[in-house]
Tab-separated table of C-alpha atoms in Angstrom:
chain	number	residue	atom	x	y	z
A	264	MET	CA	57.714	-195.245	216.106
A	265	THR	CA	55.971	-192.355	214.221
A	266	SER	CA	57.811	-190.746	211.406
A	267	VAL	CA	56.991	-187.333	209.869
A	268	ASP	CA	58.211	-186.054	206.322
A	269	ILE	CA	60.013	-182.737	207.412
A	270	THR	CA	61.900	-182.326	204.038
A	271	ASP	CA	59.952	-179.161	203.384
A	272	MET	CA	60.758	-177.564	206.752
A	273	VAL	CA	64.374	-178.395	206.446
A	274	GLU	CA	64.473	-177.061	202.986
A	275	ALA	CA	62.775	-173.985	204.039
A	276	GLN	CA	65.110	-173.289	207.201
A	277	GLU	CA	68.196	-173.912	204.829
A	278	ALA	CA	66.697	-171.267	202.235
A	279	LEU	CA	65.948	-168.637	205.178
A	280	ARG	CA	69.726	-169.553	206.403
A	281	LEU	CA	71.180	-168.695	203.055
A	282	SER	CA	68.974	-165.563	202.654
A	283	GLU	CA	70.198	-164.280	205.980
A	284	GLU	CA	73.837	-165.034	205.107
A	285	PHE	CA	73.199	-163.323	201.694
A	286	HIS	CA	71.566	-160.256	203.341
A	287	ARG	CA	74.216	-159.982	206.020
A	288	SER	CA	77.026	-160.228	203.521
A	289	VAL	CA	75.080	-157.306	201.513
A	290	VAL	CA	75.084	-155.311	204.602
A	291	GLU	CA	78.622	-155.899	205.835
A	292	THR	CA	79.777	-154.764	202.384
A	293	THR	CA	77.732	-151.583	201.812
A	294	GLY	CA	79.963	-149.356	203.739
A	295	ALA	CA	77.098	-147.925	205.648
A	296	ASN	CA	76.937	-147.985	209.421
A	297	ILE	CA	74.019	-150.271	210.476
A	298	ALA	CA	72.831	-150.575	213.996
A	299	ARG	CA	69.485	-151.973	214.976
A	300	PHE	CA	67.474	-151.193	218.284
A	301	ASP	CA	64.712	-152.856	220.104
A	302	LEU	CA	61.676	-150.864	221.134
A	303	GLU	CA	63.546	-149.669	224.354
A	304	GLY	CA	66.305	-148.103	222.402
A	305	ARG	CA	69.065	-150.830	223.198
A	306	ARG	CA	71.321	-152.139	220.216
A	307	THR	CA	70.880	-155.368	219.443
A	308	TYR	CA	72.903	-155.500	216.411
A	309	VAL	CA	75.980	-153.477	214.560
A	310	ASN	CA	77.587	-154.351	211.466
A	311	ASP	CA	81.449	-154.102	210.765
A	312	SER	CA	81.513	-150.868	209.206
A	313	PHE	CA	79.870	-149.465	212.135
A	314	VAL	CA	82.456	-150.931	214.628
A	315	GLN	CA	85.357	-149.604	212.334
A	316	PHE	CA	83.635	-146.197	212.143
A	317	PHE	CA	83.049	-145.711	215.859
A	318	GLY	CA	86.015	-147.889	216.883
A	319	GLY	CA	86.235	-150.733	219.862
A	320	ALA	CA	84.500	-153.983	219.429
A	321	ALA	CA	81.019	-155.108	218.479
A	322	GLU	CA	80.450	-156.219	222.094
A	323	ARG	CA	81.017	-152.710	223.470
A	324	TRP	CA	78.257	-151.549	221.312
A	325	ILE	CA	75.801	-154.274	221.702
A	326	GLY	CA	73.269	-153.343	224.652
A	327	GLY	CA	74.288	-149.650	224.397
A	328	LYS	CA	71.505	-147.008	224.560
A	329	LEU	CA	70.442	-144.827	221.514
A	330	GLY	CA	72.440	-141.637	221.177
A	331	ASP	CA	75.047	-142.524	223.344
A	332	SER	CA	77.346	-141.136	220.743
A	333	ALA	CA	75.337	-138.316	219.784
A	334	SER	CA	76.076	-134.677	220.476
A	335	PRO	CA	73.737	-133.286	223.387
A	336	GLU	CA	71.851	-130.999	220.866
A	337	ASP	CA	71.006	-134.169	218.341
A	338	ARG	CA	70.148	-136.574	221.408
A	339	GLN	CA	66.594	-135.438	221.951
A	340	ARG	CA	66.004	-134.976	218.180
A	341	LEU	CA	67.093	-138.523	217.469
A	342	TRP	CA	65.006	-139.944	220.314
A	343	ASP	CA	61.792	-138.084	218.957
A	344	VAL	CA	62.584	-139.692	215.496
A	345	PHE	CA	63.067	-143.034	216.971
A	346	ARG	CA	59.754	-143.119	219.094
A	347	ARG	CA	57.740	-141.848	216.104
A	348	CYS	CA	59.388	-144.952	214.020
A	349	ALA	CA	58.592	-147.343	216.877
A	350	GLU	CA	55.034	-146.302	217.275
A	351	THR	CA	53.981	-145.533	213.824
A	352	GLY	CA	56.189	-147.407	211.645
A	353	THR	CA	57.139	-144.148	209.794
A	354	ALA	CA	60.596	-143.992	208.357
A	355	THR	CA	62.692	-140.829	208.501
A	356	ARG	CA	65.286	-140.395	205.834
A	357	GLY	CA	68.355	-138.020	205.221
A	358	LEU	CA	68.691	-137.229	208.797
A	359	VAL	CA	71.923	-135.201	209.249
A	360	ARG	CA	73.329	-135.334	212.830
A	361	SER	CA	76.716	-134.585	214.766
A	362	LEU	CA	78.711	-137.308	216.696
A	363	ASN	CA	81.466	-137.200	219.084
A	364	ILE	CA	83.778	-139.899	218.474
A	365	GLN	CA	87.015	-140.326	220.362
A	366	GLY	CA	86.890	-136.275	220.688
A	367	ARG	CA	86.290	-135.514	216.919
A	368	ILE	CA	83.103	-134.090	215.777
A	369	VAL	CA	82.035	-136.223	212.834
A	370	HIS	CA	78.630	-135.498	210.955
A	371	VAL	CA	76.570	-138.533	209.655
A	372	LYS	CA	73.262	-138.741	207.298
A	373	SER	CA	71.088	-141.425	208.772
A	374	ASP	CA	67.908	-143.331	207.660
A	375	VAL	CA	65.763	-144.362	210.176
A	376	THR	CA	63.352	-147.198	209.226
A	377	PRO	CA	61.207	-149.630	211.259
A	378	VAL	CA	61.998	-153.446	211.644
A	379	THR	CA	58.832	-155.124	210.874
A	380	GLN	CA	57.360	-158.778	211.285
A	381	PRO	CA	55.374	-160.599	208.545
A	382	ASP	CA	52.166	-159.614	210.330
A	383	GLY	CA	53.160	-155.752	210.181
A	384	ARG	CA	54.230	-155.510	213.786
A	385	VAL	CA	57.127	-153.033	214.501
A	386	THR	CA	59.759	-155.045	216.725
A	387	GLY	CA	62.529	-152.665	216.399
A	388	VAL	CA	64.402	-149.801	214.591
A	389	GLN	CA	67.358	-150.026	212.254
A	390	ILE	CA	69.403	-146.830	211.804
A	391	THR	CA	71.907	-146.998	208.605
A	392	SER	CA	74.209	-143.787	208.632
A	393	VAL	CA	76.832	-142.781	206.198
A	394	ASP	CA	79.714	-140.304	206.963
A	395	VAL	CA	79.037	-137.011	205.272
A	396	THR	CA	81.655	-135.048	207.349
A	397	ASP	CA	83.624	-133.958	204.424
A	398	LEU	CA	80.348	-132.910	202.657
A	399	VAL	CA	79.004	-131.044	205.728
A	400	GLU	CA	82.585	-129.197	206.283
A	401	ALA	CA	82.534	-128.377	202.633
A	402	GLU	CA	79.089	-126.915	202.740
A	403	GLY	CA	80.164	-124.987	205.802
A	404	ARG	CA	83.121	-123.566	204.170
A	405	SER	CA	80.937	-122.508	201.097
A	406	ARG	CA	78.465	-120.979	203.178
A	407	ARG	CA	80.947	-119.050	205.160
A	408	ALA	CA	82.847	-118.070	201.797
A	409	GLU	CA	79.449	-117.007	200.372
A	410	ALA	CA	78.705	-114.870	203.632
A	411	ARG	CA	82.219	-113.330	203.236
A	412	TYR	CA	81.617	-112.654	199.518
A	413	GLN	CA	78.273	-111.259	200.333
A	414	SER	CA	79.713	-108.986	203.283
A	415	LEU	CA	82.470	-107.890	200.860
A	416	VAL	CA	79.918	-106.981	198.199
A	417	GLU	CA	77.643	-105.279	200.311
A	418	SER	CA	80.474	-103.050	201.838
A	419	THR	CA	81.261	-102.018	198.522
A	420	GLY	CA	77.777	-101.049	197.937
A	421	GLY	CA	76.963	-104.173	195.773
A	422	VAL	CA	73.947	-106.282	195.586
A	423	VAL	CA	73.795	-109.967	194.924
A	424	ILE	CA	70.691	-112.018	193.507
A	425	ARG	CA	70.452	-115.414	192.220
A	426	VAL	CA	68.069	-116.623	189.780
A	427	ASP	CA	67.181	-120.312	188.746
A	428	ALA	CA	66.333	-121.483	185.035
A	429	GLU	CA	62.568	-120.391	185.602
A	430	GLY	CA	63.644	-116.885	186.518
A	431	ARG	CA	62.718	-117.192	190.296
A	432	ARG	CA	65.137	-115.342	192.616
A	433	THR	CA	66.358	-118.019	194.901
A	434	PHE	CA	68.613	-115.718	196.772
A	435	VAL	CA	68.489	-111.800	197.647
A	436	SER	CA	71.218	-110.128	199.520
A	437	GLY	CA	70.178	-108.126	202.839
A	438	ASN	CA	70.897	-104.599	201.213
A	439	ALA	CA	68.883	-105.440	197.966
A	440	GLY	CA	65.700	-103.771	199.269
A	441	GLU	CA	67.364	-100.557	200.093
A	442	PHE	CA	69.552	-100.676	197.028
A	443	PHE	CA	66.713	-100.957	194.533
A	444	GLY	CA	64.041	-98.850	196.888
A	445	VAL	CA	61.489	-101.666	197.113
A	446	PRO	CA	60.662	-104.024	200.014
A	447	GLU	CA	62.947	-106.975	200.259
A	448	GLU	CA	60.376	-109.418	200.589
A	449	GLU	CA	58.737	-108.227	197.275
A	450	LEU	CA	62.140	-108.881	195.675
A	451	ARG	CA	62.430	-112.465	197.015
A	452	ASN	CA	58.963	-113.492	195.996
A	453	SER	CA	59.133	-112.199	192.580
A	454	THR	CA	60.597	-113.516	189.406
A	455	PHE	CA	63.539	-111.955	187.301
A	456	GLY	CA	61.091	-110.509	184.759
A	457	ASP	CA	59.254	-108.445	187.554
A	458	ARG	CA	59.729	-104.915	188.172
A	459	MET	CA	61.425	-104.618	184.830
A	460	ASP	CA	59.276	-101.787	183.801
A	461	ARG	CA	61.762	-99.742	186.063
A	462	MET	CA	64.269	-100.462	183.123
A	463	ASP	CA	64.558	-98.415	179.915
A	464	PRO	CA	63.288	-100.851	177.053
A	465	LYS	CA	66.610	-101.726	175.544
A	466	GLY	CA	68.153	-102.657	178.857
A	467	ARG	CA	65.107	-104.807	179.482
A	468	GLU	CA	65.491	-106.644	176.479
A	469	ARG	CA	69.234	-106.954	176.824
A	470	SER	CA	68.866	-108.329	180.441
A	471	LEU	CA	66.304	-111.045	179.395
A	472	ALA	CA	68.636	-112.033	176.462
A	473	LEU	CA	71.826	-112.184	178.373
A	474	LEU	CA	70.125	-114.179	181.210
A	475	GLN	CA	69.105	-116.868	178.718
A	476	GLU	CA	72.574	-116.634	177.166
A	477	THR	CA	74.265	-117.393	180.370
A	478	PHE	CA	72.274	-120.449	181.257
A	479	ARG	CA	72.748	-121.609	177.898
A	480	THR	CA	76.724	-121.056	177.272
A	481	GLY	CA	77.614	-121.066	181.062
A	482	VAL	CA	79.921	-118.186	180.257
A	483	SER	CA	80.459	-115.070	182.656
A	484	ARG	CA	79.541	-111.550	181.553
A	485	HIS	CA	80.867	-108.480	183.321
A	486	GLY	CA	80.177	-104.673	183.156
A	487	PHE	CA	76.504	-104.892	181.750
A	488	ILE	CA	75.084	-101.427	182.232
A	489	THR	CA	71.325	-100.434	182.121
A	490	ARG	CA	69.566	-97.206	183.208
A	491	GLN	CA	66.662	-97.625	185.778
A	492	MET	CA	64.289	-95.854	187.907
A	493	MET	CA	65.408	-96.304	191.666
A	494	ARG	CA	63.888	-94.526	194.592
A	495	GLY	CA	62.246	-92.285	192.084
A	496	LYS	CA	65.410	-91.221	190.206
A	497	PRO	CA	67.219	-92.398	187.373
A	498	ARG	CA	70.450	-94.458	188.069
A	499	TRP	CA	72.851	-96.405	186.251
A	500	ILE	CA	73.534	-99.974	187.227
A	501	SER	CA	76.507	-102.100	186.413
A	502	ALA	CA	76.019	-105.965	186.756
A	503	ASN	CA	78.103	-108.796	186.691
A	504	TRP	CA	76.548	-112.238	185.695
A	505	GLU	CA	78.094	-115.428	186.872
A	506	PRO	CA	76.664	-119.041	186.140
A	507	ILE	CA	76.224	-121.356	189.226
A	508	LYS	CA	77.155	-124.905	188.116
A	509	ASP	CA	76.298	-128.309	189.477
A	510	ALA	CA	78.696	-131.352	189.539
A	511	GLN	CA	78.114	-132.240	186.000
A	512	GLY	CA	78.855	-128.595	184.966
A	513	ASN	CA	75.313	-127.738	183.935
A	514	THR	CA	74.243	-123.949	184.852
A	515	VAL	CA	71.477	-124.457	187.412
A	516	GLU	CA	71.542	-120.538	188.673
A	517	VAL	CA	72.767	-117.206	187.652
A	518	GLN	CA	74.075	-115.092	190.036
A	519	THR	CA	74.064	-111.100	189.387
A	520	THR	CA	76.300	-108.814	191.393
A	521	SER	CA	75.046	-105.320	190.968
A	522	PHE	CA	76.626	-101.751	191.607
A	523	ASP	CA	75.434	-98.319	191.511
A	524	VAL	CA	77.809	-96.546	188.929
A	525	THR	CA	75.742	-93.323	188.467
A	526	ASP	CA	78.291	-91.254	189.848
A	527	GLN	CA	81.026	-92.698	187.567
A	528	VAL	CA	78.861	-92.439	184.606
A	529	GLU	CA	77.927	-88.813	185.256
A	530	ALA	CA	81.687	-88.168	185.884
A	531	GLN	CA	82.552	-89.994	182.444
A	532	GLU	CA	79.716	-87.927	180.818
A	533	TRP	CA	81.130	-84.725	182.445
A	534	LEU	CA	84.601	-85.714	181.144
A	535	ARG	CA	83.543	-86.311	177.726
A	536	GLU	CA	81.904	-82.901	177.746
A	537	SER	CA	84.842	-81.419	179.107
A	538	GLU	CA	87.069	-82.846	176.694
A	539	ALA	CA	84.848	-81.578	173.748
A	540	LEU	CA	84.835	-78.298	175.209
A	541	TYR	CA	88.750	-78.436	175.738
A	542	ARG	CA	89.065	-79.570	172.140
A	543	SER	CA	86.759	-76.806	170.669
A	544	LEU	CA	88.834	-74.275	172.659
A	545	MET	CA	92.109	-75.603	171.492
A	546	ASP	CA	90.730	-75.738	167.938
A	547	VAL	CA	89.959	-72.216	167.685
A	548	ALA	CA	92.964	-70.986	169.663
A	549	SER	CA	95.520	-68.902	167.799
A	550	VAL	CA	98.422	-70.830	168.952
A	551	GLY	CA	99.458	-74.374	168.187
A	552	ILE	CA	99.085	-76.995	170.931
A	553	VAL	CA	100.855	-80.388	170.972
A	554	ARG	CA	101.111	-83.055	173.557
A	555	VAL	CA	103.719	-85.800	173.304
A	556	ASP	CA	105.222	-88.642	175.202
A	557	GLN	CA	108.783	-89.083	176.096
A	558	ASN	CA	109.390	-90.846	172.640
A	559	GLY	CA	108.014	-87.697	170.921
A	560	GLN	CA	104.864	-89.406	169.795
A	561	GLN	CA	102.167	-86.815	169.293
A	562	PHE	CA	98.728	-88.026	170.883
A	563	PHE	CA	97.259	-84.445	170.724
A	564	ALA	CA	97.241	-81.668	168.499
A	565	ASN	CA	94.852	-78.757	167.680
A	566	THR	CA	94.013	-77.662	164.134
A	567	TYR	CA	96.490	-74.436	164.470
A	568	ALA	CA	99.346	-76.769	165.066
A	569	ALA	CA	98.630	-78.992	161.960
A	570	ALA	CA	98.301	-75.795	159.942
A	571	LEU	CA	101.629	-74.549	161.226
A	572	ALA	CA	103.144	-77.593	159.618
A	573	GLY	CA	101.017	-77.441	156.378
A	574	LYS	CA	99.190	-80.897	157.052
A	575	SER	CA	95.777	-81.676	157.870
A	576	LEU	CA	94.827	-82.424	161.472
A	577	GLU	CA	94.572	-86.315	160.896
A	578	GLU	CA	98.180	-86.486	159.036
A	579	TYR	CA	99.615	-84.318	161.571
A	580	ALA	CA	98.404	-86.285	164.495
A	581	LYS	CA	99.996	-89.455	163.461
A	582	GLY	CA	103.721	-88.111	163.279
A	583	THR	CA	106.362	-87.652	165.613
A	584	LEU	CA	107.947	-84.356	167.088
A	585	GLY	CA	110.392	-82.667	164.635
A	586	ASP	CA	109.170	-84.580	161.485
A	587	THR	CA	108.555	-81.302	159.895
A	588	LEU	CA	111.717	-79.683	160.650
A	589	GLN	CA	115.128	-79.649	158.770
A	590	PRO	CA	117.596	-82.341	160.026
A	591	GLU	CA	119.696	-80.075	162.459
A	592	GLU	CA	116.949	-78.532	164.102
A	593	ARG	CA	115.163	-82.031	164.337
A	594	GLU	CA	118.017	-83.450	166.643
A	595	ARG	CA	118.056	-79.963	168.443
A	596	THR	CA	114.409	-80.400	169.265
A	597	ARG	CA	114.643	-84.015	170.455
A	598	THR	CA	117.490	-83.087	172.633
A	599	LEU	CA	115.228	-80.501	174.278
A	600	LEU	CA	112.560	-83.063	174.725
A	601	ARG	CA	114.834	-85.435	176.737
A	602	GLN	CA	116.066	-82.310	178.821
A	603	VAL	CA	112.440	-81.699	179.539
A	604	PHE	CA	111.634	-85.048	180.772
A	605	GLN	CA	114.624	-85.506	182.666
A	606	THR	CA	114.920	-82.078	184.562
A	607	GLY	CA	111.066	-81.604	184.691
A	608	GLU	CA	111.788	-77.993	183.891
A	609	PRO	CA	110.061	-75.944	181.315
A	610	ALA	CA	111.754	-74.401	178.135
A	611	ILE	CA	110.698	-70.880	176.824
A	612	ASP	CA	110.956	-69.082	173.347
A	613	PHE	CA	112.398	-72.381	171.548
A	614	VAL	CA	112.958	-71.145	167.791
A	615	THR	CA	112.581	-73.284	164.900
A	616	HIS	CA	112.305	-73.083	161.074
A	617	VAL	CA	109.301	-75.018	159.444
A	618	PRO	CA	109.415	-75.502	155.539
A	619	VAL	CA	106.145	-75.069	154.381
A	620	GLY	CA	105.748	-75.160	150.348
A	621	ASP	CA	108.167	-72.737	148.968
A	622	ARG	CA	108.246	-70.707	152.220
A	623	THR	CA	109.662	-71.338	155.702
A	624	ARG	CA	107.713	-70.377	158.859
A	625	VAL	CA	109.747	-69.193	161.834
A	626	VAL	CA	108.016	-70.865	164.902
A	627	SER	CA	108.543	-69.842	168.424
A	628	SER	CA	107.569	-72.663	171.125
A	629	ASN	CA	107.078	-72.797	174.911
A	630	TRP	CA	107.605	-76.326	176.386
A	631	GLN	CA	105.659	-77.270	179.662
A	632	PRO	CA	106.172	-80.782	181.420
A	633	ILE	CA	102.969	-82.622	182.385
A	634	LYS	CA	103.444	-84.429	185.925
A	635	ASP	CA	101.475	-87.287	187.493
A	636	ALA	CA	100.491	-87.399	191.195
A	637	SER	CA	104.219	-88.382	192.039
A	638	GLY	CA	105.738	-85.784	190.565
A	639	ARG	CA	106.961	-87.749	187.458
A	640	VAL	CA	106.951	-86.160	184.023
A	641	VAL	CA	104.559	-88.173	181.770
A	642	GLU	CA	104.171	-85.782	178.925
A	643	ALA	CA	105.118	-82.648	177.427
A	644	GLN	CA	102.680	-79.841	176.151
A	645	ILE	CA	104.191	-77.662	173.453
A	646	THR	CA	102.628	-74.252	172.660
A	647	SER	CA	103.745	-72.769	169.349
A	648	VAL	CA	103.356	-69.427	167.820
A	649	ASP	CA	104.041	-68.291	164.113
A	650	ILE	CA	106.447	-65.533	164.240
A	651	THR	CA	107.252	-65.313	160.628
A	652	ARG	CA	105.502	-61.957	160.245
A	653	GLN	CA	107.005	-60.436	163.470
A	654	ARG	CA	110.571	-61.424	162.102
A	655	GLU	CA	109.537	-59.796	158.574
A	656	LEU	CA	108.449	-56.764	160.578
A	657	GLU	CA	111.640	-56.515	162.743
A	658	GLU	CA	113.851	-56.995	159.531
A	659	GLU	CA	111.769	-53.955	158.156
A	660	TYR	CA	112.447	-52.043	161.436
A	661	PHE	CA	116.133	-52.802	161.254
A	662	GLN	CA	116.271	-51.387	157.586
A	663	ALA	CA	114.462	-48.500	158.383
A	664	GLN	CA	116.948	-47.841	161.183
A	665	LYS	CA	119.831	-48.174	158.865
A	666	MET	CA	118.022	-45.824	156.235
A	667	GLU	CA	117.699	-43.205	159.069
A	668	SER	CA	121.208	-43.533	159.806
A	669	VAL	CA	122.299	-43.000	156.320
A	670	GLY	CA	119.705	-40.072	156.220
A	671	ARG	CA	121.465	-38.534	159.281
A	672	LEU	CA	124.961	-39.087	157.868
A	673	ALA	CA	123.803	-37.668	154.530
A	674	GLY	CA	122.121	-34.633	156.208
A	675	GLY	CA	125.350	-33.917	157.704
A	676	VAL	CA	127.240	-34.362	154.818
A	677	ALA	CA	124.858	-32.235	152.760
A	678	HIS	CA	124.969	-29.416	155.549
A	679	ASP	CA	128.833	-29.114	155.402
A	680	PHE	CA	128.861	-29.477	151.325
A	681	ASN	CA	126.315	-26.530	151.497
A	682	ASN	CA	128.532	-24.401	153.182
A	683	LEU	CA	131.302	-25.014	150.261
A	684	LEU	CA	128.739	-24.548	147.794
A	685	THR	CA	127.833	-21.049	149.053
A	686	ALA	CA	131.548	-19.901	148.976
A	687	MET	CA	131.916	-21.376	145.421
A	688	LEU	CA	128.900	-19.480	144.072
A	689	GLY	CA	130.027	-16.471	145.828
A	690	TYR	CA	133.409	-16.377	144.164
A	691	ALA	CA	132.007	-17.620	140.915
A	692	GLU	CA	129.629	-14.452	140.875
A	693	LEU	CA	132.760	-12.220	141.506
A	694	ALA	CA	134.690	-13.800	138.883
A	695	LEU	CA	131.778	-13.186	136.473
A	696	GLN	CA	132.256	-9.539	137.096
A	697	ARG	CA	136.151	-9.570	136.674
A	698	VAL	CA	135.761	-11.231	133.236
A	699	GLN	CA	133.119	-9.046	131.536
A	700	GLY	CA	133.926	-8.848	127.685
A	701	ASP	CA	135.620	-12.341	127.718
A	702	ALA	CA	132.884	-14.530	126.325
A	703	GLU	CA	135.037	-17.532	126.595
A	704	THR	CA	135.835	-17.208	130.089
A	705	THR	CA	132.302	-16.057	131.064
A	706	GLY	CA	130.873	-19.163	129.785
A	707	TYR	CA	133.260	-21.449	131.694
A	708	ILE	CA	132.367	-19.510	134.882
A	709	GLN	CA	128.647	-19.600	133.982
A	710	GLU	CA	128.952	-23.554	134.031
A	711	ILE	CA	130.345	-23.553	137.412
A	712	VAL	CA	127.565	-21.361	138.672
A	713	THR	CA	125.014	-23.505	137.113
A	714	ALA	CA	126.509	-26.701	138.268
A	715	GLY	CA	126.835	-25.015	141.709
A	716	GLU	CA	123.185	-24.379	141.471
A	717	ARG	CA	122.316	-27.881	140.710
A	718	SER	CA	124.439	-29.003	143.622
A	719	ALA	CA	122.850	-26.715	145.695
A	720	THR	CA	119.410	-28.191	144.764
A	721	LEU	CA	120.785	-31.723	145.434
A	722	VAL	CA	122.052	-30.387	148.924
A	723	ARG	CA	118.322	-29.411	149.582
A	724	GLN	CA	117.004	-32.757	148.560
A	725	LEU	CA	119.471	-34.443	150.909
A	726	LEU	CA	118.629	-32.195	153.561
A	727	ALA	CA	115.005	-32.663	153.024
A	728	PHE	CA	115.518	-36.258	153.173
A	729	SER	CA	117.194	-36.059	156.456
A	730	ARG	CA	114.364	-34.054	157.572
A	731	ARG	CA	116.642	-31.154	158.251
A	732	GLN	CA	114.723	-28.849	155.915
A	733	PRO	CA	111.042	-28.830	155.074
A	734	MET	CA	110.148	-30.304	151.660
A	735	GLU	CA	108.939	-27.993	148.947
A	736	SER	CA	106.959	-29.269	146.078
A	737	LYS	CA	106.815	-26.896	142.856
A	738	VAL	CA	105.823	-27.424	139.209
A	739	VAL	CA	108.907	-27.929	136.808
A	740	ASN	CA	109.316	-28.183	133.084
A	741	VAL	CA	111.092	-31.762	132.506
A	742	ASN	CA	112.412	-30.860	129.039
A	743	THR	CA	114.169	-27.815	130.592
A	744	LEU	CA	115.828	-29.659	133.255
A	745	VAL	CA	117.174	-32.406	130.562
A	746	GLN	CA	118.303	-29.630	128.429
A	747	ASP	CA	120.057	-27.961	131.432
A	748	MET	CA	121.840	-31.118	132.095
A	749	GLU	CA	122.744	-31.963	128.454
A	750	LYS	CA	126.143	-30.267	128.608
A	751	ILE	CA	127.248	-31.581	131.773
A	752	LEU	CA	125.969	-35.010	130.827
A	753	ARG	CA	127.994	-34.933	127.611
A	754	ARG	CA	131.199	-34.179	129.402
A	755	VAL	CA	130.624	-36.847	132.078
A	756	ILE	CA	129.627	-39.574	129.449
A	757	GLY	CA	132.069	-38.261	126.824
C-alpha cells in the first residue's frame, strides 16, 4: 500500500471553501444585484438580491440570456458592452439602463466586469447592478422643472446662465445670444469675466464681488442692476443671483437670471423728472396745494400752502388737515373730508379762517377727490387761495356804498333845507327894511341873516358832497371865520 501526505492539499481546499463562503456571504449581503454570464451570454449565477429584485426563483434566471429583462433600446447597447468585456477584458462602470420588471420600468446602474482565471483568461462576465430608479426619476423631474423654469423665464424675456466656482459658464439658456447680442456659442465657451468690457466700471466691479460673495455665503441676491452695451445701445439689466448647492449644502454653482429693464428704468427716470417738474410748478403756483389721505394726513404740500399756514414746508408737511384752524372749523373741515371720500363729489369754495400771528387769514378752498382705476377715492387734493385782501376790499366797497347812500340822503335833505333857507333869508331881508332905526331888533335880525348864510354855505357843502353841486374852492381868512362863529358858539356853548 502506497500512502501520500495530502495534508497541505486538504488544508488548501478547506481554505478555498472558507474563502468562497466568505465571498458568497459578502455578495449576498451587499444589496447589489449580481449576475454572472458565460462567454455566450447565458447566466450561470444570480444572488439573492437579484432574485428578490427581479422576482421569481433563481432557477428561472439561471440559463437565461443576457438582456432578457432589458428594454429594447438598451438590449443592443448591453450586448455591445458585454462583448467588449468578454473579448478584451475591459470593464465598464456606471452603465445606466432601463428594465421592464413585471410591467414596471425601473432604472439600474451597472458595472460590467470580466471574470478571469489566474492565468488571465476571461471565462465569464459579471454584471453588478443597483436600483437607481428614484434617482433617475428625481433627475428627470429636476430636468423637467428646469426646462419649465427656463421656458417661463424666457417667455418673460429673461436669460438664465450658470457659473461654476472657476467662473466658467456651465449653462446658457437658448435666448442668451439674442439677448446680449453675441453668438450663443461664444457665451458658452467663455468665462464670467469675459465680455465685461460691455459693463460700466462700477457694475463690473460689483458683479465680480457679488459672484464671490454668493459662493462664499450661499445667500441669494435680487434686483442687482447694471448698465451694459447690448446690440450697440446702452441697456439696463436686472439680475437675480441664486446659489446652486450640493447635498452637503456647499455652493457649487451660481445661477443668474437676467432681465432687460431699460424701459422700466427710463420710465422711472421720466417719472422722477416729471415729479420734479410738477413740484417746481407747484412751488411757484400762487395757490396752496395739499394732498391728504382719508385720515387727513398730509403727504404732499407746496410752499404756498405752508406759507398760508405761517409754517415752513417741512413743518407743515408733517401735520394733519385742520391743525392750523380754530376748533369749530377743524371739525367742520374733517366732516367735509369724510363727505368727499364717501360721495366722491368735489366741494367748492369752502371758506376757513387761519390764525397767523396777530392776524387771521381768510382762505377759500376747492376739494377734488382723486380716484384709482376702480373708481375708489384714494386721496383728496385741496387747492386753497388767500382771499383776505378780497374780503377787505369787499368790506371797503360795502362801506363806500353806505357812504354813498348817506350822501344821497344828505343831498336830498340839503336840497329841501336850501329851499327853506331861501324863504327864511328872504323874509329876514324884508324884516330888516321894516325895523330900520331900531338897533336892537336890527341886530337880532342880522344874526338870523348871518346864521342863514352860514346854513346856506353848509347846504352847498352837503350838495357838493352828494355830487349834486360842483365843488368851488376859494381862499378864506380863517380868523374871520372864527370871529364870525364866536357869537353863535357862545350862545350854543353858554
